[in-house]
Coordinates of C-alpha atoms in Angstrom, one line a residue:
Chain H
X1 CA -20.1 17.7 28.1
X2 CA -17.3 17.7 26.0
X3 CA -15.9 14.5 24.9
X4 CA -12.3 13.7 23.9
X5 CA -10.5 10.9 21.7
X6 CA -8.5 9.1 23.7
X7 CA -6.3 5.4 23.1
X8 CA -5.6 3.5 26.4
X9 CA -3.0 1.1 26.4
X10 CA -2.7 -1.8 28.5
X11 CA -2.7 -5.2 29.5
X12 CA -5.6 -8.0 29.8
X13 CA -5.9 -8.3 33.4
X14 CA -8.8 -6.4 35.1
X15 CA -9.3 -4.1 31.2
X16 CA -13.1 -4.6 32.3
X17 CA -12.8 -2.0 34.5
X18 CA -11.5 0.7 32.4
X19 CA -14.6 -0.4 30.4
X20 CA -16.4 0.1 33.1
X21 CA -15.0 3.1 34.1
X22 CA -15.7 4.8 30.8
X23 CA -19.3 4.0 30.3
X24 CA -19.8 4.9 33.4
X25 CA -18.6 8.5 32.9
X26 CA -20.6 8.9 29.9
X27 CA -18.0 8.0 27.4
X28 CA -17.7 5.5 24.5
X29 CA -16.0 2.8 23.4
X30 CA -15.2 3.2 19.5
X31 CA -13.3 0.5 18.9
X32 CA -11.6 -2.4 21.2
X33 CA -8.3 -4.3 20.0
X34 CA -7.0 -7.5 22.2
X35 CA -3.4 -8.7 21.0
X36 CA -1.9 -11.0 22.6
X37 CA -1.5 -9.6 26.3
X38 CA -2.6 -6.2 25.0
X39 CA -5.7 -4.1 24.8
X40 CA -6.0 -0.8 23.0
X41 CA -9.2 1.2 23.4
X42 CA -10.3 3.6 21.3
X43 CA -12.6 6.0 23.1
X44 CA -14.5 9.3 23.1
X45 CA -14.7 10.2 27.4
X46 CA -15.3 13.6 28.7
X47 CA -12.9 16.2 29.1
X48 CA -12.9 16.8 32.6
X49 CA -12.6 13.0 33.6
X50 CA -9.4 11.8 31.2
X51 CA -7.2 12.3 34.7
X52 CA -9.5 9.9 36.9
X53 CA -9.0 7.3 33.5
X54 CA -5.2 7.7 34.3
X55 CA -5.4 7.5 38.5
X56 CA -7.7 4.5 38.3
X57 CA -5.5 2.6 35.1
X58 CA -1.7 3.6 36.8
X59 CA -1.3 0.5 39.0
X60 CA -2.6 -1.6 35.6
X61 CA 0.4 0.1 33.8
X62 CA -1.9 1.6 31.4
X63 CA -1.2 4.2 29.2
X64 CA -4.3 6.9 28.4
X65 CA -2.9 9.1 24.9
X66 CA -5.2 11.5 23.3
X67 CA -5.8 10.3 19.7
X68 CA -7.1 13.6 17.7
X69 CA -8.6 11.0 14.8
X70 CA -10.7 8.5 17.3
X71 CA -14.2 8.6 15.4
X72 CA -13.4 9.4 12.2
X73 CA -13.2 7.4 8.9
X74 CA -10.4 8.4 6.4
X75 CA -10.3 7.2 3.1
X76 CA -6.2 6.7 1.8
X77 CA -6.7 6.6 -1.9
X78 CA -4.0 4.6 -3.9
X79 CA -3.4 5.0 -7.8
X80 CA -3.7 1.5 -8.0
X81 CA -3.5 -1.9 -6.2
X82 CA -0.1 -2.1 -8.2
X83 CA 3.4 -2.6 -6.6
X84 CA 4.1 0.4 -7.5
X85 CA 1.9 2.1 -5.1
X86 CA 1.6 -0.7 -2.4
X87 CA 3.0 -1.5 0.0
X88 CA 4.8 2.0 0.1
X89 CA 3.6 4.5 1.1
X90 CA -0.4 4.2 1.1
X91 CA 0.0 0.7 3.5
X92 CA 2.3 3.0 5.6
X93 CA 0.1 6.3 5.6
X94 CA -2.9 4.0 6.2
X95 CA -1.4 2.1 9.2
X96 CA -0.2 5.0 11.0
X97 CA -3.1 7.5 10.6
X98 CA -4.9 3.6 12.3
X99 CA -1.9 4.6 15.2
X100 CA -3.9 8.0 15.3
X101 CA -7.4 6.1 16.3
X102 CA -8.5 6.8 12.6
X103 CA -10.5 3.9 10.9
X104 CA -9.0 4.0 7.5
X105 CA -10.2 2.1 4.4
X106 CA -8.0 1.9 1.5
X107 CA -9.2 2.6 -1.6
X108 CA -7.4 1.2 -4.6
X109 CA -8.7 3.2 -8.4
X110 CA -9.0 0.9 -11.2
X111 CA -7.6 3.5 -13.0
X112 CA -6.0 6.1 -11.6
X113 CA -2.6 6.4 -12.7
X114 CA -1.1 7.8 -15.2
X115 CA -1.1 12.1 -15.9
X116 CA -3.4 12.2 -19.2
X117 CA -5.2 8.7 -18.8
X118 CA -6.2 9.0 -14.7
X119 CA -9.7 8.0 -14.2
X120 CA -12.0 8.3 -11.1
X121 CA -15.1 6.4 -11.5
X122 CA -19.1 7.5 -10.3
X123 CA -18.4 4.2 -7.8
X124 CA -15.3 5.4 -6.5
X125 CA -16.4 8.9 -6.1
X126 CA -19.5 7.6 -4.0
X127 CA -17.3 5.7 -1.5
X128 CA -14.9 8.2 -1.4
X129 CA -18.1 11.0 -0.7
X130 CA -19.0 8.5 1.9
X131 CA -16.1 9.1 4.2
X132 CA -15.1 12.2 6.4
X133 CA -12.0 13.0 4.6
X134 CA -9.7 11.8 1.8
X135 CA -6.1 11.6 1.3
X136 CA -5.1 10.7 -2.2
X137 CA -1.2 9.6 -2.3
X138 CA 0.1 11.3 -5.6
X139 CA 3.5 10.0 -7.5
X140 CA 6.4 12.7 -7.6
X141 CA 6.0 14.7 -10.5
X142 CA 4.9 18.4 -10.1
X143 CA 3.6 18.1 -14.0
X144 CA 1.3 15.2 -13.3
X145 CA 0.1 16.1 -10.3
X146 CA -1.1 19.3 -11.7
X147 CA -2.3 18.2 -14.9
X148 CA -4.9 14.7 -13.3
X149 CA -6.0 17.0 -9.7
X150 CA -9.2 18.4 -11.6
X151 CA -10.2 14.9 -12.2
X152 CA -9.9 13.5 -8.7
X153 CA -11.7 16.5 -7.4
X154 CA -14.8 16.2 -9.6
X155 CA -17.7 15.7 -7.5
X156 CA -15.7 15.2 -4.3
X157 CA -17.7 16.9 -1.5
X158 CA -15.5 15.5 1.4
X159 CA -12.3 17.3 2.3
X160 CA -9.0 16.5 0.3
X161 CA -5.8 16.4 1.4
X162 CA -2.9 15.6 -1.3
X163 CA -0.1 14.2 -0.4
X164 CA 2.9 14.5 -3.3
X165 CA 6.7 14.1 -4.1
X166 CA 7.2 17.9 -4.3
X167 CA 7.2 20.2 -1.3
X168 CA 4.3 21.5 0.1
X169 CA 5.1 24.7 -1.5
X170 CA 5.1 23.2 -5.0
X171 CA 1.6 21.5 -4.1
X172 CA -0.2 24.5 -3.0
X173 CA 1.6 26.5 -5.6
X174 CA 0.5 24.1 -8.5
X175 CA -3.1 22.9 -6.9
X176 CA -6.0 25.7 -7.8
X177 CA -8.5 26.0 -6.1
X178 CA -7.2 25.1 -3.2
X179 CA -7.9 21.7 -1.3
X180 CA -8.0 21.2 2.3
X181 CA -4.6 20.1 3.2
X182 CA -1.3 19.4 1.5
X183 CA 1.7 17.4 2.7
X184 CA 4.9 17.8 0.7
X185 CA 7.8 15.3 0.1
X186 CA 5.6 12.3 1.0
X187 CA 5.1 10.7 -2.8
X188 CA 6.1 7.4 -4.6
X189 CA 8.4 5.5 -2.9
X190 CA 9.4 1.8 -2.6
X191 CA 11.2 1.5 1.0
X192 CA 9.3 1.3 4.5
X193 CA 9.1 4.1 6.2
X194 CA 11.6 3.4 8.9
X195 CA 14.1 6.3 9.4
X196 CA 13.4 9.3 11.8
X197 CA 12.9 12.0 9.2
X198 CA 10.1 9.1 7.4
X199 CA 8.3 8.7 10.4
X200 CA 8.6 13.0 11.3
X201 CA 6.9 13.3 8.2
X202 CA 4.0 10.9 8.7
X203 CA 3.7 12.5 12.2
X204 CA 3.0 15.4 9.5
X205 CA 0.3 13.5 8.2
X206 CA -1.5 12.9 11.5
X207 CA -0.7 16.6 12.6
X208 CA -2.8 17.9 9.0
X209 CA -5.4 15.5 8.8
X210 CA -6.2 16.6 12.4
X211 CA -5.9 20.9 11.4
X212 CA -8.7 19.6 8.7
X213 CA -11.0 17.0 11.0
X214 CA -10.3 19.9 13.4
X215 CA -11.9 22.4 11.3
X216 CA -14.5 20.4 10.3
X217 CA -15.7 19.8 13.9
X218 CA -16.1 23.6 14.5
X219 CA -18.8 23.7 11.7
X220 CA -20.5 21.0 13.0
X221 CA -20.4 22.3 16.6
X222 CA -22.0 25.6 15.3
X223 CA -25.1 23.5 14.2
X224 CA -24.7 20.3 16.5
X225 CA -26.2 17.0 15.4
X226 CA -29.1 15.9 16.9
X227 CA -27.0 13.0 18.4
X228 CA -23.9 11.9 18.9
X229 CA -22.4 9.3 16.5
X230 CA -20.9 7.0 19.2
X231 CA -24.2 7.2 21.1
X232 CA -26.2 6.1 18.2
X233 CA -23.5 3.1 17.7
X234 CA -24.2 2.2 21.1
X235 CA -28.2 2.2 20.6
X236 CA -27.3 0.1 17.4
X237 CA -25.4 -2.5 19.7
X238 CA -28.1 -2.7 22.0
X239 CA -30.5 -2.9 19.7
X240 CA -30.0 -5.2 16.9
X241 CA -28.4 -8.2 18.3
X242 CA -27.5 -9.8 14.8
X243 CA -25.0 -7.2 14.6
X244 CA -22.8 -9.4 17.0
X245 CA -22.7 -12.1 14.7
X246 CA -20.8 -9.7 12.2
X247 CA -17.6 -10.8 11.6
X248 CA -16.0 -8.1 10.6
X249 CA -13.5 -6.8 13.5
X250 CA -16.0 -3.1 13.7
X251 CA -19.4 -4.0 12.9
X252 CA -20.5 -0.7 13.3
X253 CA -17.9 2.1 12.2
X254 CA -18.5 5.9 14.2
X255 CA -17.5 8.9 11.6
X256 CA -17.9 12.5 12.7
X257 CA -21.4 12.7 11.5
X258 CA -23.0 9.3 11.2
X259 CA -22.1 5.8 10.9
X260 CA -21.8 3.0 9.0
X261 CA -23.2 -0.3 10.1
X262 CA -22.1 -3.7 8.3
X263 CA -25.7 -5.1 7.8
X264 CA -27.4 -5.8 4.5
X265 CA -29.6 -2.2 3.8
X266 CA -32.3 -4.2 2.3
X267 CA -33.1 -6.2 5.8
X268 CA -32.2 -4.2 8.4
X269 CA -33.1 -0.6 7.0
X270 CA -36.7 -0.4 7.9
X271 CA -35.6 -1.9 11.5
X272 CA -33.2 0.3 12.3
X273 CA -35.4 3.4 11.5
X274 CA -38.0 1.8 13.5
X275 CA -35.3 2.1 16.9
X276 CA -36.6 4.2 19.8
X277 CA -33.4 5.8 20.8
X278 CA -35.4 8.1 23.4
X279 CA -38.8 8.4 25.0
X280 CA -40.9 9.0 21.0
X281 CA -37.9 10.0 19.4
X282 CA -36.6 7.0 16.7
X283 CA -33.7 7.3 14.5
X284 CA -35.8 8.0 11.2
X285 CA -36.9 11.2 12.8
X286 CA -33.2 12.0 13.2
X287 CA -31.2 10.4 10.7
X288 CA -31.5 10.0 7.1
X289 CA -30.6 5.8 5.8
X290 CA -28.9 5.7 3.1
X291 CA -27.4 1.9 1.5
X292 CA -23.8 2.4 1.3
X293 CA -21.4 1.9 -2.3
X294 CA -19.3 -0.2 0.0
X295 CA -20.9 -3.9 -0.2
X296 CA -24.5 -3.5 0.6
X297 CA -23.6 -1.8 4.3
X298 CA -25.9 1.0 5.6
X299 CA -24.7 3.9 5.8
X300 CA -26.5 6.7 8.3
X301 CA -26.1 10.5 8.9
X302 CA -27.1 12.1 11.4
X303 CA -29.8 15.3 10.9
X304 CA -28.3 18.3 12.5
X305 CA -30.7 20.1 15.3
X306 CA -31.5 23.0 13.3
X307 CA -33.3 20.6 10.7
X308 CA -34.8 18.6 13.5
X309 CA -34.8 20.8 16.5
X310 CA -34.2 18.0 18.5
X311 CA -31.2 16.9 20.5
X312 CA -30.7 13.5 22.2
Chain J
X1 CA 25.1 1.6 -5.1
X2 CA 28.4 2.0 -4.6
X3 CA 29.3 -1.2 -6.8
X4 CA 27.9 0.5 -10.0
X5 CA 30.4 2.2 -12.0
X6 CA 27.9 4.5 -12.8
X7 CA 24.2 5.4 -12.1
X8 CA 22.7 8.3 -13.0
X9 CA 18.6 9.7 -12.8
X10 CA 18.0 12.4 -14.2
X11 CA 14.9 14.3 -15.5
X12 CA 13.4 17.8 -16.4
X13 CA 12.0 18.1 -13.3
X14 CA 15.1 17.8 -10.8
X15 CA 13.0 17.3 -7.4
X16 CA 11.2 14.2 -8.7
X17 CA 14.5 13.2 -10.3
X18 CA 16.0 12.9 -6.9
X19 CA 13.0 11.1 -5.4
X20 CA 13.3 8.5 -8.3
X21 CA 16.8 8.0 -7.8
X22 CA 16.1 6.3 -4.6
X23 CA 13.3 4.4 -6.0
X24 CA 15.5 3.1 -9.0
X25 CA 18.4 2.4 -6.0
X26 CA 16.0 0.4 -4.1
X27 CA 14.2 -1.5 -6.3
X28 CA 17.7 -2.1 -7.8
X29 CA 18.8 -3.8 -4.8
X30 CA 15.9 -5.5 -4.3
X31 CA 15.6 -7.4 -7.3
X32 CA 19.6 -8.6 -6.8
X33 CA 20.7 -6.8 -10.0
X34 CA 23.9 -5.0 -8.6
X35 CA 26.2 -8.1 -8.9
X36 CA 24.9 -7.8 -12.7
X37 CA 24.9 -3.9 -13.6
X38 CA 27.7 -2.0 -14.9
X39 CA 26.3 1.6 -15.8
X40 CA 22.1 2.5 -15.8
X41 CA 21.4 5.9 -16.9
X42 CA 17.4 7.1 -16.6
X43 CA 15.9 10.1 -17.5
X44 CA 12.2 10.9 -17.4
X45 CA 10.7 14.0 -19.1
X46 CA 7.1 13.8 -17.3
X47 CA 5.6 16.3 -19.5
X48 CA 6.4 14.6 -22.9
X49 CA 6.2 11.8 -20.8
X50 CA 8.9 9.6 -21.9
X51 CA 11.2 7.3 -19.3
X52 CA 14.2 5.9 -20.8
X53 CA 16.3 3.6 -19.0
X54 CA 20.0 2.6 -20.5
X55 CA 23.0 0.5 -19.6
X56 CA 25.4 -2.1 -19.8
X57 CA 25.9 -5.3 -17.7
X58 CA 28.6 -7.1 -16.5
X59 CA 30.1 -10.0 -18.0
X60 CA 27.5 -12.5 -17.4
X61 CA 28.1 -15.5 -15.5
X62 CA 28.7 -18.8 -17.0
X63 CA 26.3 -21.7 -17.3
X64 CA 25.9 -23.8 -14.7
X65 CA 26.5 -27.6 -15.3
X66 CA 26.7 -30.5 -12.7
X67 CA 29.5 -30.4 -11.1
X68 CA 28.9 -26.5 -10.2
X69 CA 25.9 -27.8 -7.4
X70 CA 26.7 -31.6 -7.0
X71 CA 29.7 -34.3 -6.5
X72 CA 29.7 -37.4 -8.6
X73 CA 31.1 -40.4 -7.7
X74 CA 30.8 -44.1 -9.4
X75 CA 29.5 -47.0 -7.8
X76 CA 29.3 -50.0 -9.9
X77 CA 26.1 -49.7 -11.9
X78 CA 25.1 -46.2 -10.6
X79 CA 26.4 -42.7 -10.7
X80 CA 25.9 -40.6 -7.4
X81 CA 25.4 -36.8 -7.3
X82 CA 25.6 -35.0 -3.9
X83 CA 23.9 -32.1 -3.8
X84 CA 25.8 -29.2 -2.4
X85 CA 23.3 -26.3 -4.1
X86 CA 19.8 -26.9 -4.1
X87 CA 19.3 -23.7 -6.0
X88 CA 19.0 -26.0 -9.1
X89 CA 17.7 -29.0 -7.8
X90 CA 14.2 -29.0 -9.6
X91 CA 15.8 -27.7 -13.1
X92 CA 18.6 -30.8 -12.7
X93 CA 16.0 -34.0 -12.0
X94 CA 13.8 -32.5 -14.9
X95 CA 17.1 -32.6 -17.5
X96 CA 18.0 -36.4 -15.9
X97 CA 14.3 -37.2 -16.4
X98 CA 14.3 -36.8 -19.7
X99 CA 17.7 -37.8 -20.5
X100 CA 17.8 -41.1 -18.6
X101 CA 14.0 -41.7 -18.2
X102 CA 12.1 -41.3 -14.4
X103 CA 12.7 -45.2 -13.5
X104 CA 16.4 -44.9 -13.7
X105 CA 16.9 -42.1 -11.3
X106 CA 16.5 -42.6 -7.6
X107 CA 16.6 -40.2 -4.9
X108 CA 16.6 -41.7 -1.8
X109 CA 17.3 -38.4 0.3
X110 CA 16.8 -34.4 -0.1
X111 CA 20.8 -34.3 -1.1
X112 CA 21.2 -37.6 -2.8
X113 CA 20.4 -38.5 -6.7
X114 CA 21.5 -41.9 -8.2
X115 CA 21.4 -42.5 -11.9
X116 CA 21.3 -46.3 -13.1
X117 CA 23.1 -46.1 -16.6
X118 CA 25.9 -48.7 -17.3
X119 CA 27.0 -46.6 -19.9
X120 CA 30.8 -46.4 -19.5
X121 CA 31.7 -42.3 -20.9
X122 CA 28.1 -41.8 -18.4
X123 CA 30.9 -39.9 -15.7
X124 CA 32.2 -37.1 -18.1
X125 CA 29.2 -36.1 -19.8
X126 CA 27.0 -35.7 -16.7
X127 CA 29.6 -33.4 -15.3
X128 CA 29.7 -31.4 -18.0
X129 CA 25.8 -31.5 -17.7
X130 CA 24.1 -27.7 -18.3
X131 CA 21.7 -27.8 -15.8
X132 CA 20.6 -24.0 -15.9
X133 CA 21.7 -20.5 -18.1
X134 CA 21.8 -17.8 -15.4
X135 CA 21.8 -14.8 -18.7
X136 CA 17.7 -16.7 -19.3
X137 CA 16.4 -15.4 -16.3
X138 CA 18.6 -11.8 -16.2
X139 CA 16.9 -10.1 -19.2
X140 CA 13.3 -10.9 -17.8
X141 CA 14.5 -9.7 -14.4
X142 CA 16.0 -6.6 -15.3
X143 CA 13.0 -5.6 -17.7
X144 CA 10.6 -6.5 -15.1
X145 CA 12.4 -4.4 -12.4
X146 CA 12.3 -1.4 -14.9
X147 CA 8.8 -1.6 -15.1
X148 CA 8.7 -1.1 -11.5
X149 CA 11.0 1.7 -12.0
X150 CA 9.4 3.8 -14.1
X151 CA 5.8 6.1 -13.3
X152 CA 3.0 3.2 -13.0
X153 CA 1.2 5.5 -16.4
X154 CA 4.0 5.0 -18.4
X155 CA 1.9 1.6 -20.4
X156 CA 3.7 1.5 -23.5
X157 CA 6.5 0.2 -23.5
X158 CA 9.4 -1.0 -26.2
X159 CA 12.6 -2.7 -24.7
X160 CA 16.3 -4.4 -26.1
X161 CA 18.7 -6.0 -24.7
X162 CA 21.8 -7.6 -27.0
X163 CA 25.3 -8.0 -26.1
X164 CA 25.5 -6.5 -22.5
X165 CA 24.0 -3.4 -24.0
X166 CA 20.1 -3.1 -22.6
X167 CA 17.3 0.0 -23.3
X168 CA 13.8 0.4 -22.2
X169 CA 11.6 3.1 -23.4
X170 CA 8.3 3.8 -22.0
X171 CA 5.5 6.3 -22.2
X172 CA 1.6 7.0 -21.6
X173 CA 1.3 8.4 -25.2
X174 CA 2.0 6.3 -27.9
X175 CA 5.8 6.1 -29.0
X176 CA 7.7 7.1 -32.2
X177 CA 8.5 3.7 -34.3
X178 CA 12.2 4.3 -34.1
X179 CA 13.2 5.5 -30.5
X180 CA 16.8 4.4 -31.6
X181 CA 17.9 8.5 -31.7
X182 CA 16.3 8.3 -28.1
X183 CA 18.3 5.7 -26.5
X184 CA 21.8 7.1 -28.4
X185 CA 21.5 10.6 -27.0
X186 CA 21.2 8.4 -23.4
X187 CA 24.1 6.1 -23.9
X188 CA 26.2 8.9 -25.5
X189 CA 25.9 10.7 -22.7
X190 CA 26.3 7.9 -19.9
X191 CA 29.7 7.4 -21.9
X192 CA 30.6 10.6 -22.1
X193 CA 30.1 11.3 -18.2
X194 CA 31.9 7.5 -17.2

C-alpha cells in the first residue's frame, strides 16, 4: 500500500466522517487544524483511494490537494532572531513550506551572521541533525555566502538546501561540494512577500524541497523502515494517554523516519520502549530512543528492516 | 522614492547592490524618512566589508510650541488649551508640570487642559511654549534605520551627523580611526552625479 500526502479542506459540519473515512482506509491523520468554520487535515491515505476521499467530501464542499511535504519536519534556519532577518523572508518561507503540510521549526543562530564571524554552535547543529532537511536563508552577497558555507555545513548530516540573493547559478557555482538544493534570488529582504513573481518563487521553494524529500524517500524505500512513522504516532496516541494533556498544538510530530514526541525523555522513555505495537514485537526492538536537543522531547527513529528484519 | 533628489546603492558586487536597493527603499519608507531626505548614497564592498551610507537632509522642521497642537483662550483665572494634535500631548503636560506645578493644571477631558496662573503676560509665553524639537528624534531615527540597512555582520559601527550633512560607516572588521577620506570619496561622488 502506497500512501500519499494529502491536505483536505473544508468546513466543520460532519469533518468526522472524513476522519472516519481515512482511518478506515488505512490512512493517517498527521496533523488536524480547526479555524473558525474551517478544518484542514493533514494526512498520509493510500494511493488508490484519494478519489473515494473526493466523492464522499464533494457535497461537504471539501477540497482534497496533494501536499508533497505532509510528514516531514523542516528546519528554516535564520541568521538571527534580528529584524534584519525576521519577519522577511524566513517567517514567509516558514509559513508557506506549513501551506505545503511541512511541520517547520524555525531556528534562530545566536550567532550566525556576519561573513568572517558566523558561528554554528554543537547545540544548534544537534537540532538542526535532528530534522529531515534544512533550509538556511542566506543574505545577498555572493562573497559571504561563499566565504561562512563551510561553517554551516560542518557536521550537518541532514540535507541542505541554501537559499541566497544571487541566482541559483551563482549559488551552485560558488557552493563546493555541492549541497542538496539551491534556490536563487530568494535572500535578505524587508517587504512581505506579496507580488506574483514573490510568491512564483516560494512555490520554488516548495517545488525543491520536495525534488530533495523526494529523493530522500527513494533511499529509504530501497531499505524500508520497519514501520511506518504515522503508524507509530498513532500507537503513541493510543498508548500513552498523558500525551493528550500536551499542550502543544502536535504532541507528537511524524518525520520521514521517526518521530518526535513532546514528553519529558527521562519519564516516559522506558514506557515507551516498553509499547507492544504488534503481537511480541515493542518499539525498543524497532526503534532506537534518543532525548531530543529541543527541550527535553524524545526523539525516536525508526530501525530500517534490514537491521531488524522485521516489518510491522 | 521618487521624492528623493537622489538615491543611489551601489556596491562591488552589482546583483546584491540591486537587491539592497530595495531594502534601503523600503526600510526608508517605513521608518517615514522621505519627507526628511534630500540625497542618500550607499555603497557596500562585501569583501573588504565596509557599508557606507551618506547624505543630506532637508531643511528640518521647526520646533513645535503651543499653539502648533492647541488653542488658548482666557477665562478669568485660568488659561484653556484645546487640543487639536495629540501627537504631543504627553511631552506638553510634562513641560506645564513642571513649569506651573501638577495642582495647577486640570484636565477635565482627553482634549481639554486648564492652567490656573493669574499671571497677567501667562497668554503670550504659553503660546510661544516649545513643547517638542522634531531634529531630537530625526538623527536617532535615521541612524537606527541604517543599521537596519546595512548586512546584520556589519557590528562596528562609527556615525556623524552635523548640519544636514549625515555619514554612517560600518564593518565586521575593525575600522581605520579616520574614515573621513571614506565618506568624501562618497559625498564627492553623490555631488558629482546630482
Amino acid at each position: 500500500m502506497i500512501l500519499v500526502p494529502i491536505t483536505y479542506k473544508g468546513g466543520v459540519f460532519r469533518h468526522d466522517e472524513i476522519l472516519d473515512l481515512i482511518e478506515d482506509m488505512g490512512g493517517y491523520i498527521i496533523q488536524k487544524h480547526m479555524i473558525a468554520q474551517e478544518v484542514i487535515l493533514q494526512a498520509l491515505v493510500p494511493k488508490e483511494d484519494i478519489e473515494i476521499i473526493r466523492t464522499v467530501s464533494r457535497p461537504l464542499a471539501g477540497e482534497v490537494k496533494p501536499a508533497p511535504l505532509v510528514g516531514t519536519e523542516i528546519a528554516v534556519v535564520s541568521m538571527s532572531l534580528e529584524i534584519h532577518h525576521l519577519p522577511h523572508a524566513s517567517c514567509d518561507v516558514a509559513e508557506y513550506l506549513r501551506t505545503a503540510g511541512a511541520k517547520t521549526n524555525m531556528i534562530g543562530l545566536a550567532r550566525g551572521f556576519g561573513k568572517r564571524i558566523g558561528l554554528l554552535s554543537d547545540e544548534e547543529r544537534d537540532i538542526i541533525n535532528e530534522h529531515d532537511l534544512v533550509i538556511y536563508l542566506f543574505g545577498n552577497f555572493e562573497t559571504c555566502i561563499e566565504q561562512k558555507m563551510p561553517t554551516f555545513r560542518r557536521g550537518i548530516r541532514v540535507p541542505i538546501i541554501v537559499c541566497g540573493g544571487p541566482s541559483t547559478e551563482a549559488l551552485k557555482k560558488i557552493i563546493d561540494p555541492p549541497v542538496a538544493g539551491y534556490i536563487g534570488n530568494m535572500g535578505r529582504f524587508m517587504h512581505r512577500t506579496k507580488e506574483p513573481e514573490e510568491l512564483a518563487r516560494l512555490d520554488e521553494v516548495v517545488a525543491e524541497i520536495s525534488r530533495v524529500i523526494d529523493q530522500k524517500r527513494i533511499s529509504i524505500s530501497k531499505d524500508p523502515l520497519s514501520v511506518v512513522p504515522a503508524r507509530l504516532m498513532d500507537v503513541i496516541l493510543e498508548s500513552v494517554p498523558d500525551i493528550h494533556d500536551v499542550t502543544s498544538p502536535i504532541p507528537v510530530v511524524v518525520q520521514m523516519d521517526g518521530v518526535r514526541v513532546k514528553l519529558p525523555y527521562d519519564l516516559y522513555a522506558s514506557k515507551i520502549r516498553d509499547i507492544e505495537i504488534e503481537s511480541g514485537i515493542h518499539i525498543k526492538d524497532i526503534c532506537d530512543l534518543y532525548s531530543s536537543r529541543m527541550r527535553d522531547y524524545i526523539l525516536m527513529k525508526v530501525k530500517p528492516f534490514s537491521e531488524t528484519g522485521l516489518l510491522v | 522614492m521618487s521624492t528623493l533628489e537622489y538615491f543611489e546603492v551601489s556596491s562591488t558586487e552589482p546583483v546584491g547592490g540591486a537587491l539592497y536597493r530595495r531594502i534601503a527603499s523600503t526600510v526608508i519608507t517605513d521608518h517615514n524618512l522621505l519627507k526628511v531626505l534630500d540625497k542618500i548614497r550607499i555603497f557596500i564592498d562585501p569583501a573588504v566589508p565596509i557599508f557606507i551610507a551618506v547624505g543630506i537632509t532637508r531643511t528640518v522642521p521647526r520646533k513645535i510650541t503651543v499653539s502648533d497642537l492647541a488653542g488658548v483662550t482666557y477665562n478669568e483665572q485660568k488659561i484653556i488649551l484645546s487640543i487639536a494634535d495629540e501627537t504631543y500631548l504627553a511631552d506638553l503636560l510634562l513641560i506645564l508640570w513642571k513649569k506651573y506645578g501638577k495642582d495647577r493644571i486640570l484636565q477635565p477631558d482627553r482634549f481639554t487642559i486648564e492652567i490656573n496662573s493669574s499671571e497677567e503676560n501667562s497668554l503670550e509665553t504659553i503660546e510661544t511654549l516649545a513643547v517638542a524639537d522634531p531634529t531630537e528624534s530625526l538623527f536617532k531615527d535615521l541612524i537606527y534605520s541604517l543599521q537596519v540597512i546595512c548586512p546584520e555582520g556589519f557590528k562596528v559601527k562609527k556615525q556623524n551627523f552635523h548640519e544636514g550633512r549625515f555619514w554612517f560607516v560600518a564593518s565586521e572588521n575593525t575600522l581605520p580611526e579616520d574614515v573621513s577620506p571614506l565618506v568624501e570619496e562618497q559625498f564627492r561622488i553623490m555631488e558629482a552625479s546630482s
